[in-house]
CSV table of C-alpha atoms in Angstrom, one decimal:
chain,number,residue,atom,x,y,z
A,1,UNK,CA,112.6,84.1,162.2
A,2,UNK,CA,114.2,87.0,164.0
A,3,UNK,CA,114.6,87.4,167.7
A,4,UNK,CA,114.8,90.9,169.0
A,5,UNK,CA,116.9,91.3,172.0
A,6,UNK,CA,115.9,94.1,174.3
A,7,UNK,CA,118.2,95.4,177.1
A,8,UNK,CA,115.8,96.8,179.6
A,9,UNK,CA,112.0,96.9,179.5
A,10,UNK,CA,110.6,99.0,182.2
A,11,UNK,CA,107.3,98.2,184.0
A,12,UNK,CA,105.6,100.8,181.9
A,13,UNK,CA,106.5,98.8,178.8
A,14,UNK,CA,109.0,101.4,177.3
A,15,UNK,CA,112.6,101.0,176.3
A,16,UNK,CA,114.9,102.1,179.0
A,17,UNK,CA,117.6,103.6,176.8
A,18,UNK,CA,118.3,104.6,174.1
A,19,UNK,CA,115.2,105.8,172.2
A,20,UNK,CA,116.7,104.7,168.9
A,21,UNK,CA,118.1,101.2,168.8
A,22,UNK,CA,121.8,101.3,168.2
A,23,UNK,CA,122.8,97.6,168.3
A,24,UNK,CA,124.6,96.6,165.2
A,25,UNK,CA,123.4,93.3,163.7
A,26,UNK,CA,121.7,92.2,166.9
A,27,UNK,CA,124.9,91.0,168.5
A,28,UNK,CA,125.6,92.1,172.1
A,29,UNK,CA,129.4,92.0,171.4
A,30,UNK,CA,128.9,94.7,168.7
A,31,UNK,CA,127.2,97.2,171.0
A,32,UNK,CA,128.9,99.3,173.6
A,33,UNK,CA,125.8,101.4,174.3
A,34,UNK,CA,123.2,99.1,175.8
A,35,UNK,CA,123.8,98.1,179.5
A,36,UNK,CA,122.5,95.2,181.4
A,37,UNK,CA,121.7,91.6,180.4
A,38,UNK,CA,119.9,90.9,177.1
A,39,UNK,CA,117.0,88.6,176.9
A,40,UNK,CA,114.7,87.6,174.0
A,41,UNK,CA,111.3,89.4,174.5
A,42,UNK,CA,109.6,88.2,171.4
A,43,UNK,CA,110.1,86.5,168.0
A,44,UNK,CA,108.6,87.1,164.6
A,45,UNK,CA,108.3,84.5,161.9
A,46,UNK,CA,108.6,85.8,158.3
A,47,UNK,CA,108.7,84.3,154.9
A,48,UNK,CA,112.4,84.9,154.3
A,49,UNK,CA,115.8,85.2,155.9
A,50,UNK,CA,117.3,88.6,156.7
A,51,UNK,CA,120.4,90.2,155.1
A,52,UNK,CA,119.6,93.7,156.3
A,53,UNK,CA,120.0,95.3,159.6
A,54,UNK,CA,117.0,96.5,161.6
A,55,UNK,CA,116.3,100.2,162.2
A,56,UNK,CA,114.3,101.8,165.0
A,57,UNK,CA,112.9,105.3,164.4
A,58,UNK,CA,110.1,107.1,166.2
A,59,UNK,CA,109.4,104.0,168.3
A,60,UNK,CA,108.9,101.6,165.3
A,61,UNK,CA,111.3,98.8,164.2
A,62,UNK,CA,111.7,98.5,160.4
A,63,UNK,CA,113.4,95.5,158.7
A,64,UNK,CA,113.3,94.1,155.2
A,65,UNK,CA,113.8,90.4,154.4
A,66,UNK,CA,115.2,88.4,151.4
A,67,UNK,CA,111.6,87.7,150.3
A,68,UNK,CA,111.1,91.4,149.5
A,69,UNK,CA,108.9,92.2,152.5
A,70,UNK,CA,109.4,95.3,154.6
A,71,UNK,CA,108.0,95.1,158.1
A,72,UNK,CA,107.1,97.8,160.6
A,73,UNK,CA,107.0,96.3,164.0
A,74,UNK,CA,106.3,97.5,167.5
A,75,UNK,CA,109.6,96.9,169.2
A,76,UNK,CA,108.0,96.4,172.7
A,77,UNK,CA,105.3,93.9,171.8
A,78,UNK,CA,106.6,92.4,168.6
A,79,UNK,CA,103.2,93.1,166.9
A,80,UNK,CA,103.5,93.8,163.1
A,81,UNK,CA,102.0,97.3,162.3
A,82,UNK,CA,102.2,96.8,158.5
A,83,UNK,CA,104.1,95.1,155.8
A,84,UNK,CA,105.0,96.1,152.2
A,85,UNK,CA,106.0,93.6,149.4
A,86,UNK,CA,108.5,94.5,146.6
A,87,UNK,CA,109.8,92.4,143.8
A,88,UNK,CA,113.4,91.8,145.0
A,89,UNK,CA,115.1,91.0,148.3
A,90,UNK,CA,115.6,94.0,150.7
A,91,UNK,CA,119.3,93.7,151.5
A,92,UNK,CA,120.1,97.0,153.2
A,93,UNK,CA,119.0,98.7,156.3
A,94,UNK,CA,115.9,100.9,155.7
A,95,UNK,CA,116.3,104.7,156.0
A,96,UNK,CA,113.6,106.6,157.8
A,97,UNK,CA,113.3,110.3,156.6
A,98,UNK,CA,110.3,112.2,158.0
A,99,UNK,CA,107.2,110.1,157.1
A,100,UNK,CA,109.1,108.1,154.5
A,101,UNK,CA,110.7,104.6,154.9
A,102,UNK,CA,113.2,104.0,152.1
A,103,UNK,CA,114.3,100.5,151.4
A,104,UNK,CA,116.8,99.4,148.8
A,105,UNK,CA,115.9,96.3,146.9
A,106,UNK,CA,118.2,94.1,144.9
A,107,UNK,CA,120.0,90.8,144.9
A,108,UNK,CA,123.5,89.4,144.1
A,109,UNK,CA,122.7,89.9,140.4
A,110,UNK,CA,121.8,93.6,140.7
A,111,UNK,CA,124.0,96.0,138.7
A,112,UNK,CA,126.4,98.1,140.9
A,113,UNK,CA,126.4,101.1,138.6
A,114,UNK,CA,130.1,100.6,137.7
A,115,UNK,CA,131.4,99.4,134.3
C-alpha cells in the first residue's frame, strides 16, 4: 500500500505547487520544495511492495511495484487510470518521455552489464 502525501490541494482540486512532484521517496524531510503541512489524501492497495520512486508528469503519477505492475494514477483523486504488467519487479523510477512511459524491470539477480 502506498500513501501519497500532498502538500496543498486547492478548492478546485488541483495541486498548489509545483506542477511536477519533486518530493524524493515520499519523505517530508527529503523535500525542501513543498511548503505547508502534509496530510494523506488517499491510499492505493497494490499486489506488491515498492522499491521505486514515483514520478509525476503531465498531471499523472507513475509508479512501478515489485510485482511487476506499472500504475498510472490521478494524483488528486488516487484513481488508477491504467496498469501494465511485466515479468519482473519494477525497481527504478519510471521515465516519461513525450507519450512514452519507460520502466526498468529487473531484480537482485539481474545482470549489471559488468564482468
